[in-house]
Tab-separated table of C-alpha atoms in Angstrom:
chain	number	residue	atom	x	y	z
J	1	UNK	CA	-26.289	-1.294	-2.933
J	2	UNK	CA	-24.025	-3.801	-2.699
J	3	UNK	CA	-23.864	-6.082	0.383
J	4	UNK	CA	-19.860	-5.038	0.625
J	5	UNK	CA	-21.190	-1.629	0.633
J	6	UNK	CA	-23.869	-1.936	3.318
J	7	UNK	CA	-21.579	-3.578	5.582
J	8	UNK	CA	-18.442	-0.883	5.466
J	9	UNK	CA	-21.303	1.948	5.773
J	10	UNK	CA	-22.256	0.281	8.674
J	11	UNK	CA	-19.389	-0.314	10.184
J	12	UNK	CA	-18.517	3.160	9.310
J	13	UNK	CA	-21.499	4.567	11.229
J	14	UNK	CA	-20.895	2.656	14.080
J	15	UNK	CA	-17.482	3.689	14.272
J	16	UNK	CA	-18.463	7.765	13.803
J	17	UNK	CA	-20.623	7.168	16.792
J	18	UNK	CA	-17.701	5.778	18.967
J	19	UNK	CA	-15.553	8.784	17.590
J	20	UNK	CA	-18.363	11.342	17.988
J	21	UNK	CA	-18.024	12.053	14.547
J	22	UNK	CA	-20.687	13.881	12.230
J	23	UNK	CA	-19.684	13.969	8.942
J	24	UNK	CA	-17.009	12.206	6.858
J	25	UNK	CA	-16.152	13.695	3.511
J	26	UNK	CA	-14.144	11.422	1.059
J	27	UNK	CA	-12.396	12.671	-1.954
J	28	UNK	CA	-11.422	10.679	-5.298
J	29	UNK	CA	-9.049	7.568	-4.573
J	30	UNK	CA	-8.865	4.521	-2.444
J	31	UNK	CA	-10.822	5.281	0.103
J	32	UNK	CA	-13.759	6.448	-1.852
J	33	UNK	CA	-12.871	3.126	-3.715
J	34	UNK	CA	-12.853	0.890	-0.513
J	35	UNK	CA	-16.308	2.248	0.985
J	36	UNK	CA	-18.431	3.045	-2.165
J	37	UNK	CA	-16.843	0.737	-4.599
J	38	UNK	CA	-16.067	4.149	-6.806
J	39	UNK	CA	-13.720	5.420	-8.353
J	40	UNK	CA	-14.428	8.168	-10.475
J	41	UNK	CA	-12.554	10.531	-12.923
J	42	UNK	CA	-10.387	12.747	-10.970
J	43	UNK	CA	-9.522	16.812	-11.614
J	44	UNK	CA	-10.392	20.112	-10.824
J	45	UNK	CA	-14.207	19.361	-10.851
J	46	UNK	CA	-14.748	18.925	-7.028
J	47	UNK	CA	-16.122	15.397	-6.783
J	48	UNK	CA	-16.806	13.765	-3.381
J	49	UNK	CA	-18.674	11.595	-0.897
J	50	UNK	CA	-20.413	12.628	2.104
J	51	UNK	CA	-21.750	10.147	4.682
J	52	UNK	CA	-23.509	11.409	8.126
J	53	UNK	CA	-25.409	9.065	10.256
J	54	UNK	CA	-29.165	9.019	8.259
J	55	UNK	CA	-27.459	9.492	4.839
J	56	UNK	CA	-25.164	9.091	2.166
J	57	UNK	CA	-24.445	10.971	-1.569
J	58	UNK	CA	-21.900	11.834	-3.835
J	59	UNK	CA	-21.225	15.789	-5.617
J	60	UNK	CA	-20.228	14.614	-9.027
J	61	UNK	CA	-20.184	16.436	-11.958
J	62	UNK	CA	-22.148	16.114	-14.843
J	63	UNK	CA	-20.038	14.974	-17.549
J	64	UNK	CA	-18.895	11.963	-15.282
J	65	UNK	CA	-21.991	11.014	-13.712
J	66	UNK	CA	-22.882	8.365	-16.402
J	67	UNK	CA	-19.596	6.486	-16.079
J	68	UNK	CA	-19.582	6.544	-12.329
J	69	UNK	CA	-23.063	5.522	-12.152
J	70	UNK	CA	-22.162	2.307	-13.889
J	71	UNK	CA	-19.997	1.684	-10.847
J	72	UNK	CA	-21.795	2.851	-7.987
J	73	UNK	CA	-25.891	2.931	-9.021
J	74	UNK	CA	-26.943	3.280	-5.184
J	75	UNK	CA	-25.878	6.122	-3.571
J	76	UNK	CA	-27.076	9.105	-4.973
J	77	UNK	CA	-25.404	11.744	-7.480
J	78	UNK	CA	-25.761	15.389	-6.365
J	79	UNK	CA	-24.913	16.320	-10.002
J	80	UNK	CA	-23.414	19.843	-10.848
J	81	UNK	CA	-22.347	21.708	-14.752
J	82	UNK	CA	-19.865	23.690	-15.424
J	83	UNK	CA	-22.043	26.252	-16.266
J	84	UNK	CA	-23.725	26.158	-12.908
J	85	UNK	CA	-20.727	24.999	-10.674
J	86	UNK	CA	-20.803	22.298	-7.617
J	87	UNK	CA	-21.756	25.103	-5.074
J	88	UNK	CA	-25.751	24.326	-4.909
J	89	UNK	CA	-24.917	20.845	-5.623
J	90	UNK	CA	-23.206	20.760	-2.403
J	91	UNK	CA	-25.470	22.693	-0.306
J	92	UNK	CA	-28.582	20.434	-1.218
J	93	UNK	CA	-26.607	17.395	-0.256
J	94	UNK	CA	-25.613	18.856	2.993
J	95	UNK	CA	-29.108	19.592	3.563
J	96	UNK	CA	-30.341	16.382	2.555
J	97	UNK	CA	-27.511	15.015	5.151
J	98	UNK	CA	-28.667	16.901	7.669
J	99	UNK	CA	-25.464	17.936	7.875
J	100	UNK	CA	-26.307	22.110	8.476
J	101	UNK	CA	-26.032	22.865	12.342
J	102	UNK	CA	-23.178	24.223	14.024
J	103	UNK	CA	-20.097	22.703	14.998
J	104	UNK	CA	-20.080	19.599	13.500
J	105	UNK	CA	-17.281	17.318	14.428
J	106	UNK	CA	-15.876	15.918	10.818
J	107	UNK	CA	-13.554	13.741	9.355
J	108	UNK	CA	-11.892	15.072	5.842
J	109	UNK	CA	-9.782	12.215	3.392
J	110	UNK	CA	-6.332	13.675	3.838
J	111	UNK	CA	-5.761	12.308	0.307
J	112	UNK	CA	-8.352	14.440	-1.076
J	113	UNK	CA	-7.780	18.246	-2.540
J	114	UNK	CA	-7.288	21.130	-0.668
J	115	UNK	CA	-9.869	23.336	-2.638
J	116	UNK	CA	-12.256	20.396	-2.262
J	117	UNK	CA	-11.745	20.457	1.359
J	118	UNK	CA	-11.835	24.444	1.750
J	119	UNK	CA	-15.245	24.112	-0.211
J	120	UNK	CA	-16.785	21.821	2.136
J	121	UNK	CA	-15.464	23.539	5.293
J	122	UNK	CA	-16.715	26.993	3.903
J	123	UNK	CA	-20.361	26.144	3.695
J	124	UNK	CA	-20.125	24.394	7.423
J	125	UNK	CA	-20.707	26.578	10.572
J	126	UNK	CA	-17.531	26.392	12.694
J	127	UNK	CA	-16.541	23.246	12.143
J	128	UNK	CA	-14.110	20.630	13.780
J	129	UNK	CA	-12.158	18.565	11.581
J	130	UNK	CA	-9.264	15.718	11.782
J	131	UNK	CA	-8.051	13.120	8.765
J	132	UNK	CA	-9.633	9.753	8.245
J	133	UNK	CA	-7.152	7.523	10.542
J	134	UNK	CA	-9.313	6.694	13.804
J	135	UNK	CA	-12.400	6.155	10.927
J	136	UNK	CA	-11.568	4.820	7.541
J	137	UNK	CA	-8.314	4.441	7.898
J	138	UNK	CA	-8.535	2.289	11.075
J	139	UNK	CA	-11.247	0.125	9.613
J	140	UNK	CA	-9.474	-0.201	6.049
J	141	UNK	CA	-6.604	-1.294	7.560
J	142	UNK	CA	-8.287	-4.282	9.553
J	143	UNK	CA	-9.040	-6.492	6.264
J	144	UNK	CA	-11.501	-9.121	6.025
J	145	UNK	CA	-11.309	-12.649	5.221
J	146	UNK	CA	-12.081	-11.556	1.498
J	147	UNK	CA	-9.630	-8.830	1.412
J	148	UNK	CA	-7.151	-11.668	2.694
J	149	UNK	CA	-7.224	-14.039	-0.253
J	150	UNK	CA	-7.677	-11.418	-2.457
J	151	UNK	CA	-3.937	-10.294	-1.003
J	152	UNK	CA	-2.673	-14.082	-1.015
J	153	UNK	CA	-3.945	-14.553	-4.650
J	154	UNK	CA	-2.141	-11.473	-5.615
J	155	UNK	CA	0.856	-12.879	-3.513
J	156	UNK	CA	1.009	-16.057	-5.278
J	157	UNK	CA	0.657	-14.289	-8.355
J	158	UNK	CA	3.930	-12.357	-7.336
J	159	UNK	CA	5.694	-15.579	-6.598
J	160	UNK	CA	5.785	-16.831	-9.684
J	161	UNK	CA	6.696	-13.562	-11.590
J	162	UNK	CA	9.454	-14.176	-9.334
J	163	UNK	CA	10.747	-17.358	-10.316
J	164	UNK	CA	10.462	-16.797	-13.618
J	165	UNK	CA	12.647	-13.903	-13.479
J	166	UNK	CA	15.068	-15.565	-11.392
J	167	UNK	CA	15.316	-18.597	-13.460
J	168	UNK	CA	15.526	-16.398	-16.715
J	169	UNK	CA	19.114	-14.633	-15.918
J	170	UNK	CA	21.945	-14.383	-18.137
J	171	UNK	CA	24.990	-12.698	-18.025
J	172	UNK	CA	24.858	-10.000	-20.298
J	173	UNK	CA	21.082	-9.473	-19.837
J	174	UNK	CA	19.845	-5.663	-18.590
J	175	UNK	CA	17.497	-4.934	-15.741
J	176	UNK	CA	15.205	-3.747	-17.587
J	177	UNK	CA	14.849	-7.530	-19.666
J	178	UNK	CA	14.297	-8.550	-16.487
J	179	UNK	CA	11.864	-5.804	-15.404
J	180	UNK	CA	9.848	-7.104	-18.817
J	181	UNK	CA	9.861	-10.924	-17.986
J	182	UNK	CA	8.145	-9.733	-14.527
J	183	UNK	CA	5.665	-7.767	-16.141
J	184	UNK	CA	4.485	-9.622	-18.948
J	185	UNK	CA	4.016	-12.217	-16.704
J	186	UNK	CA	1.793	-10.337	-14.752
J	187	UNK	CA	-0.741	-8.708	-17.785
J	188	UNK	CA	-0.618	-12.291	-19.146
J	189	UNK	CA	-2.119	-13.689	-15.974
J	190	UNK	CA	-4.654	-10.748	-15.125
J	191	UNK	CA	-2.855	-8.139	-13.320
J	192	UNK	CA	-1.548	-5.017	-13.991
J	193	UNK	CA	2.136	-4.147	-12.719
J	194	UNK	CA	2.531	-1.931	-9.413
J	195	UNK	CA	6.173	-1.292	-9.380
J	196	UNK	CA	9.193	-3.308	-10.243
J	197	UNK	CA	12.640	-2.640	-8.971
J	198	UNK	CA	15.222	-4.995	-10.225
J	199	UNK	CA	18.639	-3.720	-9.283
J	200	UNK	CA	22.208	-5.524	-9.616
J	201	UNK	CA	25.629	-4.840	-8.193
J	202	UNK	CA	25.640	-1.571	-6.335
J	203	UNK	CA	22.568	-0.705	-7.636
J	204	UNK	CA	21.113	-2.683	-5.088
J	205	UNK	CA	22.616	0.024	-2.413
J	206	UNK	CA	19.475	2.607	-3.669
J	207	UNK	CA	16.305	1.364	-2.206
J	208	UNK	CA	14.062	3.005	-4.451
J	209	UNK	CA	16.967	2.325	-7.236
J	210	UNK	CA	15.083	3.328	-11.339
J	211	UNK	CA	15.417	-0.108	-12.778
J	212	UNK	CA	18.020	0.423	-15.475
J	213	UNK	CA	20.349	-0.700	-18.931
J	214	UNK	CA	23.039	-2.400	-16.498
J	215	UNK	CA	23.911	-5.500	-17.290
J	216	UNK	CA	24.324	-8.763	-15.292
J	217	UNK	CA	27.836	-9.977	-14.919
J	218	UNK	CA	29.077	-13.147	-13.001
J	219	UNK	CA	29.384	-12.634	-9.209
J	220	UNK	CA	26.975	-10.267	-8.805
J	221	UNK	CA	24.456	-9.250	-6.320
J	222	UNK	CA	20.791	-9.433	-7.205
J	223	UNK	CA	17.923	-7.888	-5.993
J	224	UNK	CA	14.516	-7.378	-7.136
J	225	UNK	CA	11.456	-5.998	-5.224
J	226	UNK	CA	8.392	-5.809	-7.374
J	227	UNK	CA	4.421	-6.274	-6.762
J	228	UNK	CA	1.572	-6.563	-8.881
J	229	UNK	CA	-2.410	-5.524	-8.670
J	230	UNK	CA	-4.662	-8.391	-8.806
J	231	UNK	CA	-8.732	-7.649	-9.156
J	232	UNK	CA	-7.970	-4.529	-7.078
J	233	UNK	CA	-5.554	-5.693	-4.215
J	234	UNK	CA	-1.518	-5.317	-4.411
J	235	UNK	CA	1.185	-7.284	-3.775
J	236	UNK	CA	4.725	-6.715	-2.467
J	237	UNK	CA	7.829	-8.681	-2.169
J	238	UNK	CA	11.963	-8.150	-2.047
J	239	UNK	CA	13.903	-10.844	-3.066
J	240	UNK	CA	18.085	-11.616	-3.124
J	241	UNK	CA	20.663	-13.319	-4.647
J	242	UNK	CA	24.077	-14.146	-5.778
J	243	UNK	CA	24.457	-14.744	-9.462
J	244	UNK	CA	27.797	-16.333	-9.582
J	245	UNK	CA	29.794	-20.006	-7.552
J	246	UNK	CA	31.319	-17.498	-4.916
J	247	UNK	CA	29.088	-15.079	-2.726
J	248	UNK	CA	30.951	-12.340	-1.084
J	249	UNK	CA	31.525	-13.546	2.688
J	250	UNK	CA	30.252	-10.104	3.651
J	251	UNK	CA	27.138	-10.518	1.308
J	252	UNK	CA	26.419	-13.845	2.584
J	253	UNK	CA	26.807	-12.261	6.312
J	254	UNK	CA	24.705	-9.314	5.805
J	255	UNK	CA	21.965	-11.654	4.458
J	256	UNK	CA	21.774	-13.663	7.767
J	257	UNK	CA	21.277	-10.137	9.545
J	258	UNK	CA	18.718	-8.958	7.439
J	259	UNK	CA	17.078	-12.521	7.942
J	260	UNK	CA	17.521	-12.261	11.679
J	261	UNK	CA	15.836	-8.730	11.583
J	262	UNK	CA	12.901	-10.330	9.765
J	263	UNK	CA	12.434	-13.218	12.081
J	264	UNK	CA	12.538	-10.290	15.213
J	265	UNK	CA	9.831	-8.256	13.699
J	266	UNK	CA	7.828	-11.374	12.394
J	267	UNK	CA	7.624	-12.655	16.428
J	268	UNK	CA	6.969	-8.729	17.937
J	269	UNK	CA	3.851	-9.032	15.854
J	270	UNK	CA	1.197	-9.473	17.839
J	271	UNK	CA	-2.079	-7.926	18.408
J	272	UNK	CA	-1.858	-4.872	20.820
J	273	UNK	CA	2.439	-4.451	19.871
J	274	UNK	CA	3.049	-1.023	19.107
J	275	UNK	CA	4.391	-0.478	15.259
J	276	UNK	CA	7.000	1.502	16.003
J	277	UNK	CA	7.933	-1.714	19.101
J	278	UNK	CA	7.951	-4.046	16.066
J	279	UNK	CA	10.101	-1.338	13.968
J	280	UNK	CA	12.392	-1.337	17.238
J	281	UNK	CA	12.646	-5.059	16.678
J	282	UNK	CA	14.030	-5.342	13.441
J	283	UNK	CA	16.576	-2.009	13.923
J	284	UNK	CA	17.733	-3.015	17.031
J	285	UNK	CA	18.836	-6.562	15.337
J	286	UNK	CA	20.873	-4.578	12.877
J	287	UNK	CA	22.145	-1.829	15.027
J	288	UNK	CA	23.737	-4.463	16.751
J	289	UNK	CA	25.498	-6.234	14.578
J	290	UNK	CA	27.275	-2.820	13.000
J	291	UNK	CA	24.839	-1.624	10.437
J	292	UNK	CA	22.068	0.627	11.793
J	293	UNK	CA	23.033	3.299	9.617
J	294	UNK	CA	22.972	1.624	6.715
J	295	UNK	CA	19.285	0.715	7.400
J	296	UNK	CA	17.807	3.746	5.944
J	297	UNK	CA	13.837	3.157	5.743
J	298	UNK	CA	11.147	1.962	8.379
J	299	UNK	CA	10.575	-1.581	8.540
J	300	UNK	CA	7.199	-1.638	7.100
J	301	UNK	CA	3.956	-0.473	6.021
J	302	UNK	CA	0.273	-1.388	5.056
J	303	UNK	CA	-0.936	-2.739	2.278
J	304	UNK	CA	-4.751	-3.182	0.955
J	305	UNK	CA	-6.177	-0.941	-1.898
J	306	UNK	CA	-3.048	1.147	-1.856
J	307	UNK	CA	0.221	-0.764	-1.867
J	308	UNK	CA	1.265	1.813	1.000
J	309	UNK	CA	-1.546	2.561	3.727
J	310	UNK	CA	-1.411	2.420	7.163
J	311	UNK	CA	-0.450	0.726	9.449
J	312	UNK	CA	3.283	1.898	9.033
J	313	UNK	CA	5.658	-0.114	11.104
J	314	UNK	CA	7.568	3.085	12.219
J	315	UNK	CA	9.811	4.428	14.512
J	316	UNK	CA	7.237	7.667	14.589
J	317	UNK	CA	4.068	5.940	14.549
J	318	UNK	CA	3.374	4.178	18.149
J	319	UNK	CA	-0.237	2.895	16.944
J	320	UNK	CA	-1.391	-0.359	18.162
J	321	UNK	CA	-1.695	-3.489	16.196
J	322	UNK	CA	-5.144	-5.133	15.256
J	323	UNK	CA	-5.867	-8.856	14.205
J	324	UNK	CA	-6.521	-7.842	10.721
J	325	UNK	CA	-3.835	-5.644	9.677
J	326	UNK	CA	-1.767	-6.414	6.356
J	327	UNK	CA	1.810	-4.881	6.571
J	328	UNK	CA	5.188	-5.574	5.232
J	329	UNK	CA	7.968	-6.486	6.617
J	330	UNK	CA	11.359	-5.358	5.144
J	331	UNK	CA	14.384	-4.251	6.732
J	332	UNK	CA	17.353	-3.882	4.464
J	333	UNK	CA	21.101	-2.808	4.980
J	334	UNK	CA	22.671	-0.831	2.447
J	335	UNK	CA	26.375	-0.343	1.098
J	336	UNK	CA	27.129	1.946	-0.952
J	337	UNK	CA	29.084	1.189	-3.845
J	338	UNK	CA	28.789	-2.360	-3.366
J	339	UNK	CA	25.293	-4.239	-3.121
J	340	UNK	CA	22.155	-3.955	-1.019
J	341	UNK	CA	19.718	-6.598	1.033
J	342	UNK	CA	16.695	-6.217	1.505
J	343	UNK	CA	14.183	-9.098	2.523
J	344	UNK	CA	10.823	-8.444	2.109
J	345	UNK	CA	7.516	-10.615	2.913
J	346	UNK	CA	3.891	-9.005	3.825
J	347	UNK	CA	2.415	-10.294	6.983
J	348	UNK	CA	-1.590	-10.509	7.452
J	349	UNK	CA	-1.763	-10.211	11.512
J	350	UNK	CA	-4.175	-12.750	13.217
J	351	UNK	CA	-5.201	-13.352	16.952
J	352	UNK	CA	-1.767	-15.446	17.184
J	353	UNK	CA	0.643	-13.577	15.005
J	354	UNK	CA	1.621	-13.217	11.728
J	355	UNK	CA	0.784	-15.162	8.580
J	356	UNK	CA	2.870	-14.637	5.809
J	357	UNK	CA	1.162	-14.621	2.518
J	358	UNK	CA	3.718	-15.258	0.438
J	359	UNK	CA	5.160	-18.745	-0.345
J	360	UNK	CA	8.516	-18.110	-1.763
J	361	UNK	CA	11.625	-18.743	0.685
J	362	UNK	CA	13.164	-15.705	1.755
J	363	UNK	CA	16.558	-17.430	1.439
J	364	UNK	CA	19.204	-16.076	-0.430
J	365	UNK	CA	19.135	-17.741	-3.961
J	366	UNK	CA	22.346	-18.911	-5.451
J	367	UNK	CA	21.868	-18.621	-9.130
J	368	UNK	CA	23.773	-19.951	-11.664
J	369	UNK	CA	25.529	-18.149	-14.524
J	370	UNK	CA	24.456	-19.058	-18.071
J	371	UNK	CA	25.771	-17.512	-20.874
């Protein structure tokens, strides 16, 4: 086992004793990933990971136990065929977790499948169960100094996609060319793309706008928002511009708004602030100058082995702030039929505020037109 792996099973098992908790059950994805290091084939074939205070194993089926071992060859495999099914499978691991009595407190991945769940729950004796945030998800979302330059590498990485795309414009050229330049310059440097939104015009008024066959024309708005996955660990980043000698006054306005919102969130940061106080922070900056109903999303979220995780820096989600938390920062102001802004930077959260991992400007680029 892995000393990563000891060390988040510890600290899991210290934190299930401070939540009176008996029993956590993880399904396939990230947090599987973040605790055990796996990440096995996912289906119909229930697969998951069950850690109690004295043990730890995995129900996997058969035909995928060989890969997975390869990846996790520690913990044991409570193997199951189709011909037999994952039902005795799952009862000898629950026996070998002494995880049998009655009324066992446990925590279920809310990312994991129902029928997985309803299996587990079935063969437990009046059971009490909640979702992973006061367990994994709390200690997921405080990263360590590992999971920080893993983030800043992926960052940097992110940067320079960035200014390459930026400096590659043309009028004539579709976002989608410019969707390509981003990505290949991402698989040519060891990462795989995340998502890339590059939007111009009023396309930029969509948040989540499908990149697209318009073409760049002089005066234009620009916007592109677009992270990659490096060795495991996501980046994130919105970026704006005027591609033309003239901004629109009301673009160049709107940009010093959206800044300003930034900068408000960026100093409510602190250890202890509330999310949805630092989500107040930015939306009250824009509500006041005009906009708040063009600023149609929260202000941020997590990031770590998903690109969205918790914390979420929400109106509807009044949980604390911890020196380790990785979030985003983004508040944006939309108008329809003529552009968007939206500024974007992720924030890692120490004991004095936030550090921004990024090392692009957020300033709004003038960019010249080339033909």
């Amino acid at each position: 086992m892995t000393d990563i792996v000891e060390n988040r099973l510890s600290r899991l098992r210290t934190r299930m004793v401070e939540t009176n908790t008996d029993l956590v059950a993880l399904g396939p994805g990230s947090h599987m990933q973040w605790l055990l290091g796996l990440n096995p084939h996912g289906d119909e074939r229930p697969v998951m990971a069950i850690v109690t205070a004295s043990h730890v194993g995995v129900l996997m089926p058969l035909l995928n136990a060989e890969a997975s071992r390869a990846q996790c060859a520690d913990v044991p495999f409570y193997e199951w065929s189709d011909a037999d099914g994952p039902l005795g499978a799952l009862k000898q691991l629950l026996s070998e977790a002494n995880a049998t009595g009655s009324g066992l407190n446990i925590v279920l991945d809310e990312m994991m499948r129902t029928d997985f769940s309803f299996l587990l729950l079935d063969q437990l004796d009046a059971p009490t169960h909640r979702f992973t945030l006061d367990t994994v998800g709390l200690l997921r979302a405080q990263k360590d100094a590992g999971e920080r330059q893993l983030l800043k590498d992926s960052a940097l990485l992110n940067d320079a996609a960035f200014e390459r795309a930026f400096d590659a414009l043309r009028t004539g050229m579709t976002e989608l060319e410019v969707r390509d330049i981003i990505v290949e310059h991402y698989l040519s440097n060891g990462a795989e793309p995340a998502f890339c939104i590059v939007a111009f015009g009023k396309n930029g008024a969509y948040p989540h706008h499908h990149t697209s066959a318009a073409t760049l024309q002089p005066e234009m708005a620009v916007l592109i928002d677009a992270g990659c996955r490096l060795r495991g660990y996501p980046s994130d980043m919105t970026r704006c511009g005027w591609y033309g000698d003239t901004p629109d006054p009301r673009f160049t306005e709107i940009a010093a708004i959206v800044e300003q919102a930034v900068q408000s969130a960026e100093t409510a940061a602190v250890p202890g602030a509330l999310c949805s106080d630092v989500d107040r922070a930015a939306r009250s900056v824009i509500e006041d100058a005009g906009y708040g109903p063009e600023f149609l999303h929260r202000t941020g979220h997590g990031l770590g082995v998903d690109v969205h995780e918790p914390p979420y820096i929400a109106a509807n989600y009044p949980e604390p702030l911890r020196a380790g938390n990785v979030f985003s920062i983004e508040p944006g102001i939309y108008l329809n039929e003529e552009f968007g802004i939206r500024l974007e930077d992720v924030a890692f959260l120490d004991a004095d505020g936030v550090a921004i991992l990024s090392d692009m400007p957020r300033t709004l680029r003038m960019l010249p037109v080339k033909n």
